[in-house]
Every structure is written in structure tokens, then in C-alpha cells.
GROMACS .gro file of C-alpha atoms in nm:
model
  248
    1MET     CA    1  -1.014  -2.957   2.116
    2ILE     CA    2  -0.788  -3.110   1.850
    3VAL     CA    3  -0.568  -2.896   1.629
    4ARG     CA    4  -0.370  -3.013   1.330
    5GLY     CA    5  -0.017  -2.916   1.238
    6GLY     CA    6   0.203  -2.945   0.934
    7ARG     CA    7   0.395  -2.616   0.947
    8ALA     CA    8   0.679  -2.476   1.154
    9ILE     CA    9   0.518  -2.140   1.237
   10TYR     CA   10   0.169  -2.013   1.318
   11GLY     CA   11  -0.031  -1.702   1.401
   12GLU     CA   12   0.053  -1.468   1.111
   13SER     CA   13  -0.271  -1.370   0.940
   14VAL     CA   14  -0.154  -1.145   0.655
   15GLY     CA   15   0.145  -1.207   0.431
   16ILE     CA   16   0.318  -0.907   0.277
   17LEU     CA   17   0.524  -0.920  -0.042
   18VAL     CA   18   0.808  -0.672   0.013
   19LEU     CA   19   1.009  -0.493  -0.253
   20ASP     CA   20   1.386  -0.538  -0.239
   21THR     CA   21   1.471  -0.218  -0.046
   22LYS     CA   22   1.712  -0.086   0.215
   23PHE     CA   23   1.553   0.242   0.330
   24PRO     CA   24   1.420   0.275   0.688
   25ARG     CA   25   1.072   0.139   0.754
   26ILE     CA   26   0.944   0.361   1.032
   27PRO     CA   27   0.634   0.283   1.240
   28GLY     CA   28   0.330   0.333   1.019
   29ASP     CA   29   0.513   0.202   0.715
   30ILE     CA   30   0.375  -0.131   0.596
   31GLY     CA   31   0.726  -0.275   0.622
   32ASN     CA   32   0.744  -0.212   0.997
   33ALA     CA   33   0.572  -0.495   1.181
   34THR     CA   34   0.483  -0.270   1.477
   35THR     CA   35   0.245  -0.080   1.247
   36PHE     CA   36  -0.015  -0.350   1.304
   37ASP     CA   37  -0.184  -0.483   1.617
   38PHE     CA   38  -0.147  -0.841   1.498
   39PRO     CA   39   0.139  -1.052   1.358
   40VAL     CA   40   0.213  -1.030   0.986
   41ARG     CA   41   0.462  -1.226   0.779
   42TYR     CA   42   0.701  -1.066   0.530
   43GLN     CA   43   0.859  -1.209   0.216
   44VAL     CA   44   1.112  -1.002   0.023
   45VAL     CA   45   1.100  -1.046  -0.355
   46PRO     CA   46   1.465  -1.043  -0.470
   47GLY     CA   47   1.539  -0.801  -0.751
   48ALA     CA   48   1.208  -0.620  -0.719
   49THR     CA   49   1.353  -0.277  -0.647
   50PRO     CA   50   1.145   0.041  -0.648
   51GLU     CA   51   1.338   0.155  -0.955
   52GLN     CA   52   1.225  -0.159  -1.136
   53ILE     CA   53   0.861  -0.168  -1.030
   54VAL     CA   54   0.782   0.204  -1.044
   55ALA     CA   55   0.955   0.259  -1.379
   56ALA     CA   56   0.682   0.107  -1.600
   57PRO     CA   57   0.397  -0.147  -1.578
   58ASP     CA   58   0.585  -0.407  -1.780
   59ARG     CA   59   0.866  -0.416  -1.523
   60ALA     CA   60   0.633  -0.570  -1.267
   61ARG     CA   61   0.514  -0.822  -1.522
   62ALA     CA   62   0.871  -0.920  -1.602
   63LEU     CA   63   0.919  -1.010  -1.235
   64LEU     CA   64   0.584  -1.186  -1.205
   65PRO     CA   65   0.736  -1.536  -1.156
   66SER     CA   66   0.926  -1.407  -0.853
   67PHE     CA   67   0.614  -1.249  -0.707
   68ILE     CA   68   0.415  -1.567  -0.757
   69GLU     CA   69   0.688  -1.778  -0.600
   70ALA     CA   70   0.693  -1.547  -0.298
   71ALA     CA   71   0.313  -1.543  -0.271
   72THR     CA   72   0.281  -1.920  -0.285
   73GLY     CA   73   0.555  -1.945  -0.025
   74LEU     CA   74   0.360  -1.718   0.208
   75GLU     CA   75   0.051  -1.931   0.158
   76ARG     CA   76   0.249  -2.245   0.244
   77ASP     CA   77   0.367  -2.070   0.559
   78GLY     CA   78   0.005  -2.033   0.663
   79VAL     CA   79  -0.097  -1.673   0.593
   80ARG     CA   80  -0.465  -1.626   0.524
   81ALA     CA   81  -0.441  -1.319   0.299
   82ILE     CA   82  -0.171  -1.139   0.100
   83THR     CA   83  -0.085  -0.781   0.011
   84THR     CA   84   0.225  -0.595  -0.108
   85THR     CA   85   0.443  -0.296  -0.022
   86CYS     CA   86   0.399  -0.127  -0.361
   87GLY     CA   87   0.076   0.011  -0.505
   88PHE     CA   88   0.212  -0.011  -0.859
   89LEU     CA   89   0.154  -0.387  -0.851
   90THR     CA   90  -0.210  -0.350  -0.957
   91VAL     CA   91  -0.098  -0.468  -1.300
   92VAL     CA   92  -0.021  -0.819  -1.167
   93GLN     CA   93  -0.315  -0.843  -0.926
   94ASP     CA   94  -0.506  -1.103  -1.126
   95GLU     CA   95  -0.208  -1.331  -1.181
   96ILE     CA   96  -0.102  -1.331  -0.816
   97ALA     CA   97  -0.460  -1.381  -0.698
   98GLU     CA   98  -0.503  -1.677  -0.932
   99ALA     CA   99  -0.178  -1.834  -0.812
  100VAL     CA  100  -0.294  -1.870  -0.450
  101SER     CA  101  -0.613  -1.972  -0.274
  102VAL     CA  102  -0.618  -1.688  -0.019
  103PRO     CA  103  -0.748  -1.333  -0.078
  104VAL     CA  104  -0.503  -1.090  -0.240
  105ILE     CA  105  -0.510  -0.710  -0.259
  106THR     CA  106  -0.192  -0.577  -0.415
  107SER     CA  107  -0.259  -0.204  -0.379
  108SER     CA  108  -0.454   0.060  -0.192
  109LEU     CA  109  -0.564   0.186  -0.534
  110PHE     CA  110  -0.834  -0.081  -0.521
  111LEU     CA  111  -1.001   0.139  -0.259
  112VAL     CA  112  -1.064   0.417  -0.512
  113PRO     CA  113  -1.389   0.269  -0.654
  114LEU     CA  114  -1.514   0.231  -0.297
  115LEU     CA  115  -1.418   0.589  -0.210
  116ARG     CA  116  -1.597   0.713  -0.520
  117ARG     CA  117  -1.916   0.546  -0.399
  118MET     CA  118  -1.862   0.686  -0.052
  119LEU     CA  119  -1.809   1.043  -0.169
  120GLY     CA  120  -2.028   1.052  -0.477
  121PRO     CA  121  -1.905   1.089  -0.835
  122LYS     CA  122  -1.883   1.468  -0.829
  123ARG     CA  123  -1.621   1.495  -0.556
  124THR     CA  124  -1.249   1.465  -0.621
  125ILE     CA  125  -1.029   1.195  -0.473
  126GLY     CA  126  -0.666   1.292  -0.417
  127VAL     CA  127  -0.407   1.021  -0.482
  128VAL     CA  128  -0.056   1.068  -0.349
  129THR     CA  129   0.190   0.843  -0.527
  130ALA     CA  130   0.562   0.775  -0.526
  131ASP     CA  131   0.598   0.899  -0.883
  132ALA     CA  132   0.312   1.069  -1.065
  133HIS     CA  133   0.489   1.036  -1.400
  134SER     CA  134   0.503   0.657  -1.367
  135LEU     CA  135   0.152   0.597  -1.234
  136SER     CA  136  -0.003   0.516  -1.568
  137ASP     CA  137  -0.352   0.459  -1.703
  138ALA     CA  138  -0.266   0.088  -1.704
  139HIS     CA  139  -0.207   0.093  -1.327
  140LEU     CA  140  -0.535   0.276  -1.269
  141ARG     CA  141  -0.743   0.060  -1.503
  142ALA     CA  142  -0.607  -0.253  -1.335
  143ALA     CA  143  -0.746  -0.119  -1.006
  144GLY     CA  144  -1.092  -0.066  -1.154
  145ILE     CA  145  -1.052   0.309  -1.193
  146GLU     CA  146  -1.228   0.434  -1.504
  147PRO     CA  147  -1.130   0.727  -1.728
  148GLY     CA  148  -1.319   1.044  -1.646
  149TRP     CA  149  -1.339   0.987  -1.272
  150ARG     CA  150  -1.255   1.293  -1.062
  151LEU     CA  151  -0.904   1.194  -0.959
  152LEU     CA  152  -0.620   1.430  -0.871
  153VAL     CA  153  -0.275   1.269  -0.860
  154ARG     CA  154   0.029   1.415  -0.690
  155GLY     CA  155   0.372   1.251  -0.680
  156MET     CA  156   0.661   1.269  -0.436
  157GLN     CA  157   0.924   1.223  -0.708
  158SER     CA  158   1.051   1.581  -0.676
  159SER     CA  159   1.087   1.567  -0.298
  160PRO     CA  160   1.452   1.526  -0.192
  161SER     CA  161   1.333   1.366   0.132
  162PHE     CA  162   1.197   1.075  -0.070
  163GLY     CA  163   1.515   1.014  -0.266
  164THR     CA  164   1.617   0.723  -0.044
  165ILE     CA  165   1.272   0.562  -0.083
  166LEU     CA  166   1.264   0.603  -0.460
  167GLY     CA  167   1.625   0.495  -0.500
  168THR     CA  168   1.721   0.821  -0.668
  169ASP     CA  169   1.993   0.923  -0.425
  170ASN     CA  170   2.337   0.778  -0.361
  171ASP     CA  171   2.329   0.778   0.018
  172THR     CA  172   2.498   0.458   0.132
  173ASP     CA  173   2.343   0.504   0.478
  174HIS     CA  174   1.993   0.507   0.326
  175ALA     CA  175   1.903   0.793   0.560
  176LEU     CA  176   1.549   0.928   0.576
  177ASP     CA  177   1.471   1.276   0.710
  178VAL     CA  178   1.138   1.191   0.869
  179ASP     CA  179   1.050   1.547   0.968
  180GLN     CA  180   1.118   1.680   0.619
  181ALA     CA  181   0.928   1.393   0.463
  182ARG     CA  182   0.630   1.475   0.682
  183ARG     CA  183   0.639   1.838   0.577
  184ASP     CA  184   0.667   1.741   0.210
  185VAL     CA  185   0.372   1.502   0.224
  186VAL     CA  186   0.157   1.757   0.407
  187ALA     CA  187   0.250   2.024   0.153
  188ALA     CA  188   0.157   1.794  -0.136
  189CYS     CA  189  -0.183   1.724   0.016
  190GLN     CA  190  -0.250   2.088   0.097
  191ALA     CA  191  -0.163   2.178  -0.263
  192MET     CA  192  -0.418   1.922  -0.384
  193GLN     CA  193  -0.680   2.070  -0.157
  194ALA     CA  194  -0.605   2.419  -0.288
  195ASP     CA  195  -0.631   2.297  -0.649
  196ALA     CA  196  -0.951   2.101  -0.583
  197PRO     CA  197  -1.176   2.263  -0.318
  198ASP     CA  198  -1.415   1.969  -0.367
  199LEU     CA  199  -1.148   1.722  -0.251
  200GLY     CA  200  -1.328   1.459  -0.045
  201ALA     CA  201  -1.050   1.227   0.065
  202VAL     CA  202  -0.681   1.151   0.029
  203LEU     CA  203  -0.556   0.809  -0.074
  204PHE     CA  204  -0.193   0.711  -0.029
  205GLU     CA  205  -0.093   0.485  -0.318
  206CYS     CA  206   0.259   0.477  -0.182
  207THR     CA  207   0.273   0.247   0.121
  208ASN     CA  208   0.556   0.451   0.274
  209LEU     CA  209   0.328   0.752   0.329
  210GLN     CA  210   0.107   0.610   0.603
  211PRO     CA  211   0.333   0.738   0.886
  212TYR     CA  212   0.234   1.092   0.785
  213ALA     CA  213  -0.142   1.037   0.774
  214THR     CA  214  -0.205   1.201   1.110
  215ALA     CA  215  -0.023   1.517   1.004
  216VAL     CA  216  -0.207   1.525   0.671
  217GLN     CA  217  -0.543   1.485   0.840
  218ALA     CA  218  -0.464   1.761   1.089
  219ALA     CA  219  -0.364   1.995   0.805
  220THR     CA  220  -0.651   1.919   0.567
  221GLY     CA  221  -0.936   1.789   0.781
  222LEU     CA  222  -0.988   1.510   0.528
  223PRO     CA  223  -1.019   1.133   0.561
  224VAL     CA  224  -0.691   0.964   0.471
  225PHE     CA  225  -0.686   0.609   0.333
  226GLY     CA  226  -0.398   0.378   0.250
  227ILE     CA  227  -0.251   0.030   0.262
  228TYR     CA  228  -0.291   0.031   0.642
  229HIS     CA  229  -0.665   0.003   0.592
  230VAL     CA  230  -0.623  -0.275   0.336
  231VAL     CA  231  -0.417  -0.485   0.577
  232ASN     CA  232  -0.665  -0.433   0.859
  233LEU     CA  233  -0.954  -0.516   0.627
  234LEU     CA  234  -0.785  -0.840   0.524
  235HIS     CA  235  -0.701  -0.935   0.882
  236SER     CA  236  -1.050  -0.869   1.016
  237ALA     CA  237  -1.199  -1.072   0.732
  238VAL     CA  238  -0.979  -1.380   0.774
  239VAL     CA  239  -0.958  -1.366   1.156
  240SER     CA  240  -1.308  -1.267   1.260
  241PRO     CA  241  -1.320  -1.078   1.591
  242GLY     CA  242  -1.488  -1.276   1.865
  243PHE     CA  243  -1.647  -0.982   2.047
  244THR     CA  244  -1.586  -1.167   2.375
  245HIS     CA  245  -1.525  -0.841   2.561
  246GLY     CA  246  -1.852  -0.680   2.463
  247TYR     CA  247  -2.147  -0.626   2.693
  248LEU     CA  248  -2.510  -0.512   2.682
   0.00000   0.00000   0.00000
């Protein structure tokens, strides 16, 4: 067997564009490498803070050159697919995808059309987002979500436990109360279920919510989707499993 080189590092299947943050990335968070069973490669985009990206769709577009530079750098480093740590980046999906030759999925929101097919058009999909006031029609349309779909959106913007993630607090230690955050996320999802008895699934737009999926599922009994599934989808597509351990 002959293999060819040309790079300094190898073995990282998915590249992840990371917002410029300082809050803790606990296991389950896309920004914690132990979340995944395979190596991933991170690239921080300088200046792309949550306050910038979540504020309005045009903020992400203003930083598009930085995102493209980071994405092309990841491709040069050998990743086979790319995603991001912020679901609000749907608005620059096409531009980033066109700038590289590997598959790109910028947000878990792109799963919503699939979930709608899975559940049928008459069931509600619950979307939990970092800030419901900032998740605009432009973000949803960019993900292929059409007006009139049964979508219920809840935001974590009023939760004090998420202040460090959203950049709305002044804690220089960037402390995160994990237990309180878990309770707040569960409460948000239970409230959605109470408001929509036909709720068929929960989708985490915010990539920082995945650590609480187990608690949400236990409390609601619903399927919970998020960026974790996107990353695993990308990895399994670009590094096909060999099935060498199977048997008949």
C-alpha cells in the first residue's frame, strides 16, 4: 500500500468553525472534542462572538470573509466535511459551501425539513434556540424552512444560567452553572410540550444545548435532535464504516 502526504496532520474527519468564545465547553457541547468518538479539528473565527452572530443575520454576513478563510484553512488541513458551533450561520451556508470542495452543514436547523417529513406536516417541531427574538425568518428560510410549518420556537435568552454563553453577563470567570442550565433547558422543553400537545420532536438550534439532551428526553419522552447528529452524519458519510466486526 502506498499513501501520499503533503500535510502536517492527519485523521481529523470533520472541521468545526468555532465562534470566538470563552465560556466552558462541557462534554456534549460541540466545542468539547470528547463529545465525539472520532477526532475533529477546530478553527476559531476571530471576532465572531455570540453577540455579533446572534444579534442579526447581517452580522454573520459582515464576517463572511473570516468564515471563508477559516473554512478553506480547515480544508487545507485535510478535513473532509465542515460544520459550525452556531446555528445562526444558516444565512451564510451557501457562500461557505461554495468556497470549499467538502460538504458543509452550518446548522442543525437544516434537519427541520427532514424532521417534518419524519413526523408528518401536522405535528409540531419544537426548536430551542439561544435567542428566540434573534432567530429570524431569514435564518429559517435559509435552512429550507417554509412559512406556515408547525414550528414552536423557545429561546434561552431569559435564563440567567445562559448569560455566560450569550455574553450577557459580566462574569470574568465565565462560570457556567451546569445543573441550573439543565433545569432551565428541561423547563423550556416541558413548556413547549404543554403548549403543543402534538409536539413530535425537539431540535436544539443552539449547539451548547446538547449536553442536556438526555435530561430533556427523560422529561418529555421525545426524540431530541441537534448538531451532534449533524457531525455524526458528516463523519459517517465521509469516513464510511467498514463493518469489519460484523458477523452472520
